[in-house]
Amino acid sequence: MLSAALLCLPPGPARAADIAGLWEGTYWGEPGSALLAHLGARATVLPRPIDFGDSYAPIVLRRVVVGGVPLIAFFQLDKTTGGLKRIQLERQRHGVTPPAARAVLGAFEAAYGMPDAMCGVRPGPESGYQAAAERVWARAGIVIRAIFRDTTIEAFEGCLAGDPSIGPCGLTGQLLLRISPPGADAAGCPVPDRAR
């Protein structure tokens, strides 16, 4: 049985043993009701699920600490089957900094060793002038994709009331980790679009 749940992490910095225990107790495809019963009082049921495109997250854990950095865990359920499709850990945007990203990546490297793939996106018009770095691990029936997007002042998304006439307003940084079964996420870097 593939295990996949994020259980409870202690309030202190994550150690390799803590991260290795994150996936214990549930399985890919598990229905939301069983996942909620497993997580119990630690879980928060959202009044309205968050849409992630191919999935939705009705259940979150609000304080999962990895590398001393608090993250939020979103349990994404497949829109077709209603079963667990992916777990996404995110740092609240106001707290996304290079030191936070290094601490989280350090915790995963301590638990899983060096990543199998390291990818990067240079800042440019296609990326909203936002640099990005990814690390990918394929281990024990899971794929972990860690993504750090840096802040930028060159983009118009985030402008007050969506008015780009006031000039560039910037994008906030983003730090997220996607945990999925091997077939659901590539275990390597994205292939660049050559059609442009």
Short mmCIF file of N, CA and C in Angstrom, two decimals, residues 119-133:
data_model
loop_
_atom_site.label_atom_id
_atom_site.label_comp_id
_atom_site.label_asym_id
_atom_site.label_seq_id
_atom_site.Cartn_x
_atom_site.Cartn_y
_atom_site.Cartn_z
N CYS A 119 16.22 22.11 -11.22
CA CYS A 119 15.76 22.88 -12.37
C CYS A 119 15.75 24.36 -12.02
N GLY A 120 15.78 25.19 -13.03
CA GLY A 120 15.72 26.63 -12.78
C GLY A 120 15.07 27.37 -13.93
N VAL A 121 14.48 28.49 -13.61
CA VAL A 121 13.89 29.39 -14.61
C VAL A 121 14.51 30.76 -14.38
N ARG A 122 15.10 31.32 -15.42
CA ARG A 122 15.67 32.66 -15.31
C ARG A 122 14.55 33.70 -15.39
N PRO A 123 14.76 34.85 -14.76
CA PRO A 123 13.73 35.90 -14.87
C PRO A 123 13.67 36.42 -16.30
N GLY A 124 12.48 36.59 -16.82
CA GLY A 124 12.27 37.10 -18.16
C GLY A 124 10.80 37.37 -18.38
N PRO A 125 10.44 37.90 -19.54
CA PRO A 125 9.04 38.24 -19.80
C PRO A 125 8.09 37.04 -19.64
N GLU A 126 8.54 35.83 -20.08
CA GLU A 126 7.67 34.65 -20.00
C GLU A 126 7.36 34.26 -18.56
N SER A 127 8.26 34.55 -17.64
CA SER A 127 8.06 34.17 -16.24
C SER A 127 7.65 35.36 -15.38
N GLY A 128 7.26 36.46 -16.00
CA GLY A 128 6.90 37.66 -15.24
C GLY A 128 8.10 38.22 -14.52
N TYR A 129 9.29 37.99 -15.09
CA TYR A 129 10.56 38.41 -14.48
C TYR A 129 10.75 37.83 -13.09
N GLN A 130 10.24 36.61 -12.92
CA GLN A 130 10.31 35.95 -11.63
C GLN A 130 11.19 34.70 -11.78
N ALA A 131 12.33 34.69 -11.10
CA ALA A 131 13.22 33.53 -11.11
C ALA A 131 12.59 32.40 -10.30
N ALA A 132 12.89 31.17 -10.69
CA ALA A 132 12.37 30.01 -9.96
C ALA A 132 13.43 28.92 -9.90
N ALA A 133 13.41 28.18 -8.82
CA ALA A 133 14.29 27.03 -8.65
C ALA A 133 13.45 25.85 -8.17
#
